[in-house]
Coordinates of C-alpha atoms and ligand atoms in Angstrom, one line a residue:
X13 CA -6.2 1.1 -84.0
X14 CA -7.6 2.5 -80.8
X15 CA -6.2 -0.4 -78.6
X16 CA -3.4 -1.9 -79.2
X17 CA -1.5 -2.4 -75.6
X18 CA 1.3 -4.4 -77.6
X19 CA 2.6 -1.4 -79.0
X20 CA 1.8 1.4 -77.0
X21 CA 4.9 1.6 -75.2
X22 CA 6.9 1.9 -78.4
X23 CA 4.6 4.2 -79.8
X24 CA 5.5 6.5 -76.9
X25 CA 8.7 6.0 -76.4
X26 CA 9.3 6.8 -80.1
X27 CA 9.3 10.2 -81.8
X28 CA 8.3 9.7 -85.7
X29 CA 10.4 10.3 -89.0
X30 CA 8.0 11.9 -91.2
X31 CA 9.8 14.3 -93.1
X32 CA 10.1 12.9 -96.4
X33 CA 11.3 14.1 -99.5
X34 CA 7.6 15.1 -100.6
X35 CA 6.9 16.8 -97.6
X36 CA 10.3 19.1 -97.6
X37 CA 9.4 20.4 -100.8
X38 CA 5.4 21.9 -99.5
X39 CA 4.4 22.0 -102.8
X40 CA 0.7 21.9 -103.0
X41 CA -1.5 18.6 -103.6
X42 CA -4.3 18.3 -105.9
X43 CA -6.7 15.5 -104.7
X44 CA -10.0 15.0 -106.5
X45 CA -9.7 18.4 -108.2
X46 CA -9.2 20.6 -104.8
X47 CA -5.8 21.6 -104.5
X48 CA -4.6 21.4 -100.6
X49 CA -1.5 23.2 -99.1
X50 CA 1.2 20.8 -97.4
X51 CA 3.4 21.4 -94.2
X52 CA 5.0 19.6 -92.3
X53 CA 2.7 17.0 -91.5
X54 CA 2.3 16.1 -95.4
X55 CA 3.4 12.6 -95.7
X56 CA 1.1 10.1 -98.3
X57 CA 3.1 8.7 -100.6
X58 CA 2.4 8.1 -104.3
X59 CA 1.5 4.6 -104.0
X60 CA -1.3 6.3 -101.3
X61 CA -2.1 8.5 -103.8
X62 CA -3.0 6.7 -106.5
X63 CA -5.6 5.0 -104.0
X64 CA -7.6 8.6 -103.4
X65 CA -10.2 8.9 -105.1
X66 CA -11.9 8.9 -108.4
X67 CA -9.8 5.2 -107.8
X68 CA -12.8 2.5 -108.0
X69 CA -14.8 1.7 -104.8
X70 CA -14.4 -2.0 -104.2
X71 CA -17.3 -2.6 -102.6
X72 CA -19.4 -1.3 -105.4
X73 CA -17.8 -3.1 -108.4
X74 CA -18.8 -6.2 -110.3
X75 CA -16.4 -9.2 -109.3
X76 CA -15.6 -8.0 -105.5
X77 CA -16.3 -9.8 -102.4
X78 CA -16.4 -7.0 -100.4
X79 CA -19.5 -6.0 -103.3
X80 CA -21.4 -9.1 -102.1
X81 CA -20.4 -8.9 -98.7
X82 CA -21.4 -5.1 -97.9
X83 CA -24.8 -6.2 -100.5
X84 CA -25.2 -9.2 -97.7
X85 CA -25.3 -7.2 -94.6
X86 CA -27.4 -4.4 -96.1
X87 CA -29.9 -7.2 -96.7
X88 CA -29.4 -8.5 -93.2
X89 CA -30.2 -5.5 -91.6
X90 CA -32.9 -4.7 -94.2
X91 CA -34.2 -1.5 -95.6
X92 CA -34.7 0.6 -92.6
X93 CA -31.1 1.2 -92.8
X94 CA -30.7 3.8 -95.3
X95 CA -27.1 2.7 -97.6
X96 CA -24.7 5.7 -98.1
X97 CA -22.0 5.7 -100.0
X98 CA -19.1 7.7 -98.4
X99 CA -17.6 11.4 -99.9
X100 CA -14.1 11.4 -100.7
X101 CA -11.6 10.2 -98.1
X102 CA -10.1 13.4 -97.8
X103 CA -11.4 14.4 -94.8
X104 CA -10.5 17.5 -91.7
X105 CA -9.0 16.4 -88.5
X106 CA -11.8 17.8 -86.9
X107 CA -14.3 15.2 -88.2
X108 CA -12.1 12.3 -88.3
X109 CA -11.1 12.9 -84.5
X110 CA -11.7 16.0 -82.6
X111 CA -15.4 16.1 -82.9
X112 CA -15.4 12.2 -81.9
X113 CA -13.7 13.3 -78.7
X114 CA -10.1 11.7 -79.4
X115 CA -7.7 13.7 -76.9
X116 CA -5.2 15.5 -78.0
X117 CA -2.3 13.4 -77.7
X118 CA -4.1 9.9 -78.8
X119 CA -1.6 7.7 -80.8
X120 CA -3.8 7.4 -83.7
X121 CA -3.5 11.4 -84.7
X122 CA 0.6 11.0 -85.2
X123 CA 1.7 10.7 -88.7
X124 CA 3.4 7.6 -88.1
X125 CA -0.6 6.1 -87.6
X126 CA -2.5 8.4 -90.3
X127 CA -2.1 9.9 -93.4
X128 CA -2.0 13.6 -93.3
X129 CA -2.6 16.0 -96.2
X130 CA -1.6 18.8 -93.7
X131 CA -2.1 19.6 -90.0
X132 CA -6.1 20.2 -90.6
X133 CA -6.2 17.5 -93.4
X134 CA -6.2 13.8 -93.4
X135 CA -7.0 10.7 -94.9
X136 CA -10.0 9.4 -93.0
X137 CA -8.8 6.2 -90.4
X138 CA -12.4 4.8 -90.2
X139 CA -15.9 5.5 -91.4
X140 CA -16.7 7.5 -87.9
X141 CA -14.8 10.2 -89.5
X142 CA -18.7 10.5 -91.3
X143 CA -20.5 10.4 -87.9
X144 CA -21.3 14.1 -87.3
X145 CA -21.8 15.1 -90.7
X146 CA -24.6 12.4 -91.6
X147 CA -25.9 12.9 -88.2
X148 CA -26.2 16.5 -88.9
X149 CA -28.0 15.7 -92.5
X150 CA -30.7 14.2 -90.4
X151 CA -30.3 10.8 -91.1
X152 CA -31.4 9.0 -88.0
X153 CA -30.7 4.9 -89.6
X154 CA -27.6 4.2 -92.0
X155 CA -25.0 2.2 -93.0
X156 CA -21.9 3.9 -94.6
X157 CA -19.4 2.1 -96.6
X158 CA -15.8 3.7 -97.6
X159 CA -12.2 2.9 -97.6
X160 CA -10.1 4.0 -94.8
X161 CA -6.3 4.7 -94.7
X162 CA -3.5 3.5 -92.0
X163 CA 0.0 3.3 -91.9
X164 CA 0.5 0.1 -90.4
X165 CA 2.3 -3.3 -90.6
X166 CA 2.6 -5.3 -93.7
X167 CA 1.2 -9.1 -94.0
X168 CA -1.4 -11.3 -95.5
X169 CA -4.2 -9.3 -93.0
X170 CA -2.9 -5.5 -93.4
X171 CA -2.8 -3.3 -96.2
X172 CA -2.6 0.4 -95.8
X173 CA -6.2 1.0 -97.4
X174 CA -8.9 -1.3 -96.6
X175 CA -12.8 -0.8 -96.1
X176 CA -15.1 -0.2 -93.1
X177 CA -19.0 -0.2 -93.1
X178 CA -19.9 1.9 -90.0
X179 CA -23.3 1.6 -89.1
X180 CA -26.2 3.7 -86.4
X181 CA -29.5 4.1 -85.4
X182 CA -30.6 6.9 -83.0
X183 CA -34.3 7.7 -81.9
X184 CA -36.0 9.8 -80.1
X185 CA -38.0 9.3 -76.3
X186 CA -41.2 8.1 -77.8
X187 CA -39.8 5.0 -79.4
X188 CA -38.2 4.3 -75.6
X189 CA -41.1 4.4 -74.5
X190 CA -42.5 0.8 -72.6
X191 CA -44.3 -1.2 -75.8
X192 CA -42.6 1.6 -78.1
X193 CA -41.3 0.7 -81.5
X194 CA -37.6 0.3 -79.8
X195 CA -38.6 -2.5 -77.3
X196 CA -40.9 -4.2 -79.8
X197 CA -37.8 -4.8 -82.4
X198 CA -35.6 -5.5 -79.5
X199 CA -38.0 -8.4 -78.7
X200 CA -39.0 -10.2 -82.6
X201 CA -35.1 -10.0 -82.7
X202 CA -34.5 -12.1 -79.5
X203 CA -36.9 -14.5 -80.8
X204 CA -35.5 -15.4 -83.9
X205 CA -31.8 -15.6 -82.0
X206 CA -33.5 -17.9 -79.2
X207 CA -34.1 -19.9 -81.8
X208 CA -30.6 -19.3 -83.9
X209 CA -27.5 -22.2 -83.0
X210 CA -25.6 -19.6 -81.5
X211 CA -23.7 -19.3 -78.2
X212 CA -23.7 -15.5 -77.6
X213 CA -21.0 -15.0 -74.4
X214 CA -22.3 -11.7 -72.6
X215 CA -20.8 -11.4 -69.4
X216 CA -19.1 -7.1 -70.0
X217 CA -19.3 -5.9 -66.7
X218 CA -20.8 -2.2 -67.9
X219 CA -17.6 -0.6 -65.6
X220 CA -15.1 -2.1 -68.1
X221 CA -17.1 -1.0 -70.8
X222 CA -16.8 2.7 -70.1
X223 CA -20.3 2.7 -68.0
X224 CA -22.9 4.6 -68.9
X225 CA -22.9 8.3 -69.5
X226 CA -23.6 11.2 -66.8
X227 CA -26.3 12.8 -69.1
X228 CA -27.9 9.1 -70.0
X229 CA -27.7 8.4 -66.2
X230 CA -29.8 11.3 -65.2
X231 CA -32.2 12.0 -67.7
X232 CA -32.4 8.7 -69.8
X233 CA -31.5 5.7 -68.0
X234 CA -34.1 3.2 -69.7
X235 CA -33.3 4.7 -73.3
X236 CA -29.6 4.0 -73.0
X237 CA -30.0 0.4 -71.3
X238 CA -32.8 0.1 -74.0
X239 CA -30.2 1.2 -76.8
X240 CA -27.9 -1.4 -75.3
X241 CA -30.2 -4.3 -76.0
X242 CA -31.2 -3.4 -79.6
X243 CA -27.6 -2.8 -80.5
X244 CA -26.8 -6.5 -78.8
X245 CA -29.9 -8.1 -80.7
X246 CA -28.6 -6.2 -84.2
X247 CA -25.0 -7.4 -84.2
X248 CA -25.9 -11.0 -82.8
X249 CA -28.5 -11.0 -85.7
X250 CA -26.1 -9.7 -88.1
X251 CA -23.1 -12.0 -87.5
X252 CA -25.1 -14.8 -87.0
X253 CA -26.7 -14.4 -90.4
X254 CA -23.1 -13.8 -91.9
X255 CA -21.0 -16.8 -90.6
X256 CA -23.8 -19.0 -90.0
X257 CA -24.2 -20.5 -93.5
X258 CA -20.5 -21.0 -94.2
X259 CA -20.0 -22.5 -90.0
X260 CA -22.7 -25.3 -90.7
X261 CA -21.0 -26.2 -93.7
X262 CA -17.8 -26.5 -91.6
X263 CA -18.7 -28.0 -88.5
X264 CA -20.9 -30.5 -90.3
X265 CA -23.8 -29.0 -88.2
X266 CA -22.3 -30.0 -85.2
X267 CA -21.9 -27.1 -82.9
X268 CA -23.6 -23.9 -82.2
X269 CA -21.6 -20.5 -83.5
X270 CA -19.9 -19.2 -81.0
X271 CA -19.9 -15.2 -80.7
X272 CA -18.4 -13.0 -77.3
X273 CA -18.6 -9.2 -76.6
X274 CA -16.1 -7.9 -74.7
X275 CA -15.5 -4.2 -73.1
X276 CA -13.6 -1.9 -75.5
X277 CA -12.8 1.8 -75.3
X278 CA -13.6 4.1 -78.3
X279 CA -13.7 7.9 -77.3
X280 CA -17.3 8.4 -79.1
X281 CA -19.0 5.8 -77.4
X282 CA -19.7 4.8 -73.5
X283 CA -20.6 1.8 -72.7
X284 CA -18.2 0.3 -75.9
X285 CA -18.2 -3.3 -77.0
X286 CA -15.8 -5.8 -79.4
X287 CA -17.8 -8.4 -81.1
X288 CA -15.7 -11.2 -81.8
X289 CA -16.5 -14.9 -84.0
X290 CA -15.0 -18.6 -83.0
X291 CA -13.5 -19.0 -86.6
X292 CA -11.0 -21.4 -88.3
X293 CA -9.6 -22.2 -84.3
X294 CA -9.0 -18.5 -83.2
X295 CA -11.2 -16.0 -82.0
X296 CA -11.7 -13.2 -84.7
X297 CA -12.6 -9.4 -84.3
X298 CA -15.5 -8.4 -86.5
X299 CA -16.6 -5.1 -85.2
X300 CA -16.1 -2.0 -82.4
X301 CA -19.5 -0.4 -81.0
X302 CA -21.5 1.6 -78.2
X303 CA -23.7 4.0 -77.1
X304 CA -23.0 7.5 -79.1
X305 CA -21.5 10.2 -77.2
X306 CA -24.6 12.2 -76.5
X307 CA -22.4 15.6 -76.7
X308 CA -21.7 14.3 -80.5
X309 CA -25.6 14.0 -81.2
X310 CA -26.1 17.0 -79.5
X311 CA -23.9 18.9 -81.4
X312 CA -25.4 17.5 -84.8
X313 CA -28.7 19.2 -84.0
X314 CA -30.2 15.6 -82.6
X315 CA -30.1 16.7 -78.5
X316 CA -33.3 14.7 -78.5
X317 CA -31.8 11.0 -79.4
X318 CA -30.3 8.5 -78.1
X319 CA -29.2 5.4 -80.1
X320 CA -26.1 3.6 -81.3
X321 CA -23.0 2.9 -83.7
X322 CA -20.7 0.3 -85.1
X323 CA -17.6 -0.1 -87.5
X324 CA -16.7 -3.5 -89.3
X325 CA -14.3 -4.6 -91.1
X326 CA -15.1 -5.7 -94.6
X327 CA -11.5 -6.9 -95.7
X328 CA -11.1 -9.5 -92.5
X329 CA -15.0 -10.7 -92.9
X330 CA -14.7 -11.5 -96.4
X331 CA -11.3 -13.2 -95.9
X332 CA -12.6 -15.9 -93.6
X333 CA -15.9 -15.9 -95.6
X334 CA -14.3 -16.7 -99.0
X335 CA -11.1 -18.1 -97.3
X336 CA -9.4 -15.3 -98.8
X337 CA -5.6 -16.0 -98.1
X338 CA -4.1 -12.4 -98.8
X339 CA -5.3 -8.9 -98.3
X340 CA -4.0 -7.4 -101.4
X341 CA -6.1 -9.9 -103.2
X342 CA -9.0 -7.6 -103.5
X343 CA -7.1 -5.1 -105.3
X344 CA -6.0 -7.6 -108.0
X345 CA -7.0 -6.8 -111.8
X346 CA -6.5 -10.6 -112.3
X347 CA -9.8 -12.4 -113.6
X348 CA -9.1 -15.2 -112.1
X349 CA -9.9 -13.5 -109.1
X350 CA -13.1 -11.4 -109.9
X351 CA -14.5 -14.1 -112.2
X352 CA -15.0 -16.1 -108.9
X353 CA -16.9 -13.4 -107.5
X354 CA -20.3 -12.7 -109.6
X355 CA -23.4 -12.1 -107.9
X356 CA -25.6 -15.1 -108.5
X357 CA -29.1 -14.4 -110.0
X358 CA -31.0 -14.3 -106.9
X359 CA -29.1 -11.5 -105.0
X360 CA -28.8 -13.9 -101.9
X361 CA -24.8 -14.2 -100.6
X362 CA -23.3 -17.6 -102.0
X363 CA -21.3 -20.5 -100.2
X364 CA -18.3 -19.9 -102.2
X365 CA -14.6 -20.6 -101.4
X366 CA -12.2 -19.0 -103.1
X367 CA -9.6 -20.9 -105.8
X368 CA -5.9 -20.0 -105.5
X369 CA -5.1 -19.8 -108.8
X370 CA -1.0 -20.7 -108.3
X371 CA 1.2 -19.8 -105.1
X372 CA 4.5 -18.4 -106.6
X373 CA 7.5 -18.4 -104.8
X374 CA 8.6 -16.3 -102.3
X375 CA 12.0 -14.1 -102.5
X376 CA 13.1 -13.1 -99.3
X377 CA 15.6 -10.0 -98.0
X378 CA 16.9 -8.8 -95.1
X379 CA 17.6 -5.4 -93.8
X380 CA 19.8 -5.0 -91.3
X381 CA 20.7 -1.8 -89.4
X382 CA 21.5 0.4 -86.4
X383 CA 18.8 2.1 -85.0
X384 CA 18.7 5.9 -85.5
X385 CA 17.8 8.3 -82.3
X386 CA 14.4 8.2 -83.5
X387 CA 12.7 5.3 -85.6
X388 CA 9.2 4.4 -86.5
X389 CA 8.3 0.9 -87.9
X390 CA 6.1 2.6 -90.2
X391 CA 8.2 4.5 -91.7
X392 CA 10.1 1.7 -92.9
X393 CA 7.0 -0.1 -94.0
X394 CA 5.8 2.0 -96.2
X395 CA 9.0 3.0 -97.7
X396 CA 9.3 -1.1 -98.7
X397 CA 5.8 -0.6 -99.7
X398 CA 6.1 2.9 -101.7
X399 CA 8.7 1.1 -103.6
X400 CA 7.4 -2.5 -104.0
X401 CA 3.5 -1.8 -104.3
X402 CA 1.4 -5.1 -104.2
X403 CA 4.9 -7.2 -104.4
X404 CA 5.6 -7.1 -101.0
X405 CA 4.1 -9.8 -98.9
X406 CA 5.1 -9.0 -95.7
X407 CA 7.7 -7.8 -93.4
X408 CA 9.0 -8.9 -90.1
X409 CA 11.3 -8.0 -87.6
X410 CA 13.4 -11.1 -87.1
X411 CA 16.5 -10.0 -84.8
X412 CA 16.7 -7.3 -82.2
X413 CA 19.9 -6.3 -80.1
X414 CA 21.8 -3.8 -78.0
X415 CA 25.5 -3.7 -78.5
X416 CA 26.9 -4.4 -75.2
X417 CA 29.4 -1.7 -75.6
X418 CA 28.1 1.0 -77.7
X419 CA 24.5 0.3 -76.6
X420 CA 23.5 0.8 -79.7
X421 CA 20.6 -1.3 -81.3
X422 CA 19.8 -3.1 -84.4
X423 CA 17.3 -4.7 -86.0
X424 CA 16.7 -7.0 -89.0
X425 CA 14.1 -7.1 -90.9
X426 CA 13.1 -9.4 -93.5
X427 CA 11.0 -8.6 -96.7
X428 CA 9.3 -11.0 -98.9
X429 CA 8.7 -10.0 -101.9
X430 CA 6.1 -12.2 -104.1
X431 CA 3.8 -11.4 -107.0
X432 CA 0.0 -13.0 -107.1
X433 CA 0.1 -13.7 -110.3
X434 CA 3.5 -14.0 -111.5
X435 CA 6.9 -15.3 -111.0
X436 CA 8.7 -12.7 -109.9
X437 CA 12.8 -12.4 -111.9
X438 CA 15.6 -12.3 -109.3
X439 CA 16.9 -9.1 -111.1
X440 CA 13.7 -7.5 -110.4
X441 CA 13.7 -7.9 -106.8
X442 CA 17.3 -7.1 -106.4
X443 CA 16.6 -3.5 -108.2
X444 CA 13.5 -3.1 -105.6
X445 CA 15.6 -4.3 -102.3
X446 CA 18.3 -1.7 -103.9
X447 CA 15.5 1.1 -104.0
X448 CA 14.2 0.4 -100.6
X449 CA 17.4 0.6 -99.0
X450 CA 18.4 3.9 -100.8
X451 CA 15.3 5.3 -99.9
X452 CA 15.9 4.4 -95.7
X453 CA 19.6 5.4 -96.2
X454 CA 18.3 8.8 -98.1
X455 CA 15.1 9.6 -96.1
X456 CA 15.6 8.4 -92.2
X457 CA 19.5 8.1 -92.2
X458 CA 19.5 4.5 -92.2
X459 CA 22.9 2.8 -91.0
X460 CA 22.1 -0.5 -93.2
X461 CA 24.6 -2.8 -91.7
Ligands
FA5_10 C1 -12.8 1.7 -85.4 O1 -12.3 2.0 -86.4 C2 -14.0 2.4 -84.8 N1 -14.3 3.6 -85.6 C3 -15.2 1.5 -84.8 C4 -16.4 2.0 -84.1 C5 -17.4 2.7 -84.8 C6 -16.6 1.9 -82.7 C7 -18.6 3.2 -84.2 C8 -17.7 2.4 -82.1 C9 -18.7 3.0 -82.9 P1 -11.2 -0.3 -85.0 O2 -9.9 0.4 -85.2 O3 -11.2 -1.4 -84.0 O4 -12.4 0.7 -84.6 O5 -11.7 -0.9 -86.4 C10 -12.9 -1.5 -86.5 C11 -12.9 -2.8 -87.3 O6 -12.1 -2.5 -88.5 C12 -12.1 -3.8 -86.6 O7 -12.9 -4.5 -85.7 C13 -11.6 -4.7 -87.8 O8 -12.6 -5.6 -88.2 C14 -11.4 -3.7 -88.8 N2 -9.9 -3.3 -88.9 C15 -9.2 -2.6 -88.1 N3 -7.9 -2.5 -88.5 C16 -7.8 -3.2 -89.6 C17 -6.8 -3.5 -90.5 N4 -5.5 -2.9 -90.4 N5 -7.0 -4.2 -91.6 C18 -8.3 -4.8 -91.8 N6 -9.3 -4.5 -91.0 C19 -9.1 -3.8 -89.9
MG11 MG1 -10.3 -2.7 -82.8

């Protein structure tokens, strides 16, 4: 969410349609019992809402990977990470990005990214969103798990709600200190990796990473390099004890794991890392990290530490894990889904491979228009999404042009609609492609073609 180059030039050339029909009418919102005005910002629709909460945690039930895989990396990490389960997802804008230091125009605040409630009120986008206030409660070592909520593309990998585990550990000078508790864990960890069949690549120049911060840089320099190295130890530790089991199994032993950190830029951390897994033929993004922002710990009443952060992915771990094929898998009701998924007696994460119970056919439909003077991908997304739920696949832009004349453009885009677990009746689909196109006609003055 925070970089994505491909479509930043779109995103700002484009102002967003998010006045919707529930937004004109500002009547209030009752989410979880607390009733929330609207403006003109207010734009989750029902099939969002009915994913707020008291909805059921995934990663907490009986018969979900994302269950065995946040229970796997808790163990991994082991019990000096305290486990907290996240408050509801209804969150201010001021956690989930001004007291994280986003600027004020950063892509991600627009309602064609997030989910608002109202101006002040959103739908958290990641588990950061949690940063100050756990901080601020003192706790120094955690792991958080909780579903976040983007507007984004629809495929097998995206779905509008999926879960992060976002992860820290701060201390203070003492345990920087040379033979301190800090160094000493750095050290029994990069003895067991020197030993692990791993390939770590390591070569982030610290510039491209953000560099290290002005406060770090003059009264902490060996405390922030030191936080560096523990947070490099812990994630190489952690991934390798995730993937290696299943990449023995598929490489027939052969070859080491291969893992690479490269520079990223997250406004609450400097230096900032991207872990990323050789997987299945393509390099895969795990996780985003980095030295916390020592303005955010000073703010939460820890001006004395220094220490670190990460946010994973569950969804795209367990999907490669479990060779998962679809995203909205996890939300299935289907036994034949959550049967495959008990926890096995001894608690420890098993080698399993998930069973595709039957591939139904697909039912595809285009949508072919002319652009309006302002269009955002999203909003045509969800709108196929408010109106399909879990029976949309994916969508695609497959044609693009400018009338030579008018210099007008238009796009197609093609929907396929497909059901998990059923066969899906022509009739059916042909009263959902009718909806959706009402709906973009109705809502963002839509000149279907
Ligand atoms: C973040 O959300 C940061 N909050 C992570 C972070 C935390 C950085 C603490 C520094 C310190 P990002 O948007 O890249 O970053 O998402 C983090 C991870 O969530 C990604 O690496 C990926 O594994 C997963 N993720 C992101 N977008 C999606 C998506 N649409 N579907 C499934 N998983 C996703
Ligand atoms: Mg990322």
């Amino acid at each position: 969410m925070w970089l994505r180059p491909a479509c930043a030039v779109q995103r700002l050339a484009v102002r967003t349609l998010h006045v919707s029909a529930s937004s004109t009418q500002r009547a209030p919102l009752t989410l979880n019992g607390i009733e929330h005005p609207t403006d003109d910002y207010t734009n989750i629709p029902a099939s969002i809402l009915r994913r707020v909460h008291p909805a059921p945690q995934l990663p907490y039930l009986d018969g979900q990977p994302l269950n065995l895989l946040r229970t796997e990396i808790e163990r991994i990490l082991g019990p000096k990470y305290e486990s907290i389960r996240a408050p509801s997802p209804v969150v201010s804008t001021r956690l989930n990005f001004d007291e994280l230091g986003f600027p004020e125009d950063h892509p991600g605040r627009r309602p064609s990214d997030t989910y608002f409630v109202n101006r002040g009120t959103c739908l958290r986008t990641h588990t950061s969103a949690h940063q100050m206030e756990t901080f601020r409660a003192n706790h120094l070592r955690w792991l958080l798990t909780a579903d976040v909520f983007r507007r984004d593309e629809i495929d097998s990998s995206h779905y509008p709600v999926f879960h992060q585990m976002e992860g820290a550990s701060v201390w203070d000078e003492a345990a920087f200190a040379p033979g301190g508790s800090v160094e000493k864990e750095c050290e029994a960890m990069e003895a067991q990796l020197a030993q692990a069949q791993m390939e770590i690549a390591d070569d982030v120049s610290l510039d491209e990473a953000g560099g290290w911060q002005p406060q770090h840089l003059a009264q902490s320099p060996r405390a922030a390099e030191l936080t560096v190295r523990h947070l490099k130890a812990t994630l190489n530790t952690l991934v390798y004890g995730l993937f290696q089991p299943r990449w023995a199994v598929e490489s027939e032993g052969g070859e080491p794991l291969k893992v690479r950190w490269i520079p990223a830029f997250f406004p609450f951390t400097s230096p900032s890392f991207e872990v990323e897994v050789w997987f299945r033929g393509k390099w895969l993004e795990i996780l985003g990290c980095g030295v916390v922002q020592q303005p955010i710990l000073n703010r939460a009443g820890l001006a004395d530490k220094v220490g670190w952060a990460f946010g994973l992915g569950l969804e795209r771990i367990a999907m490669v894990l479990f060779s998962i094929p679809d995203i909205r898998l996890f939300w299935s009701e289907d036994r034949r889904f959550s049967s495959q998924f008990c926890r096995p007696a001894d608690g420890t994460l098993p080698l399993m491979t998930f069973k595709p119970y039957s591939k139904y056919p697909p039912c595809y439909k285009d949508i072919s228009f002319w652009l309006p003077g302002s269009f955002h991908e999203n909003d045509l997304f969800e709108t196929v999404r408010d109106c399909a739920g879990d029976l949309v696949e994916d969508v695609a832009c497959i044609d693009q042009f400018v009338h030579p004349k008018t210099k007008r453009e238009s796009r197609c885009y093609r929907v396929n609609y497909r059901s998990m677990d059923r066969n899906l009746e022509n009739e059916h689909v042909n009263a959902l492609h009718a909806a959706v196109l009402d709906r973009l006609r109705r809502e963002f003055r839509l000149e279907i073609r």
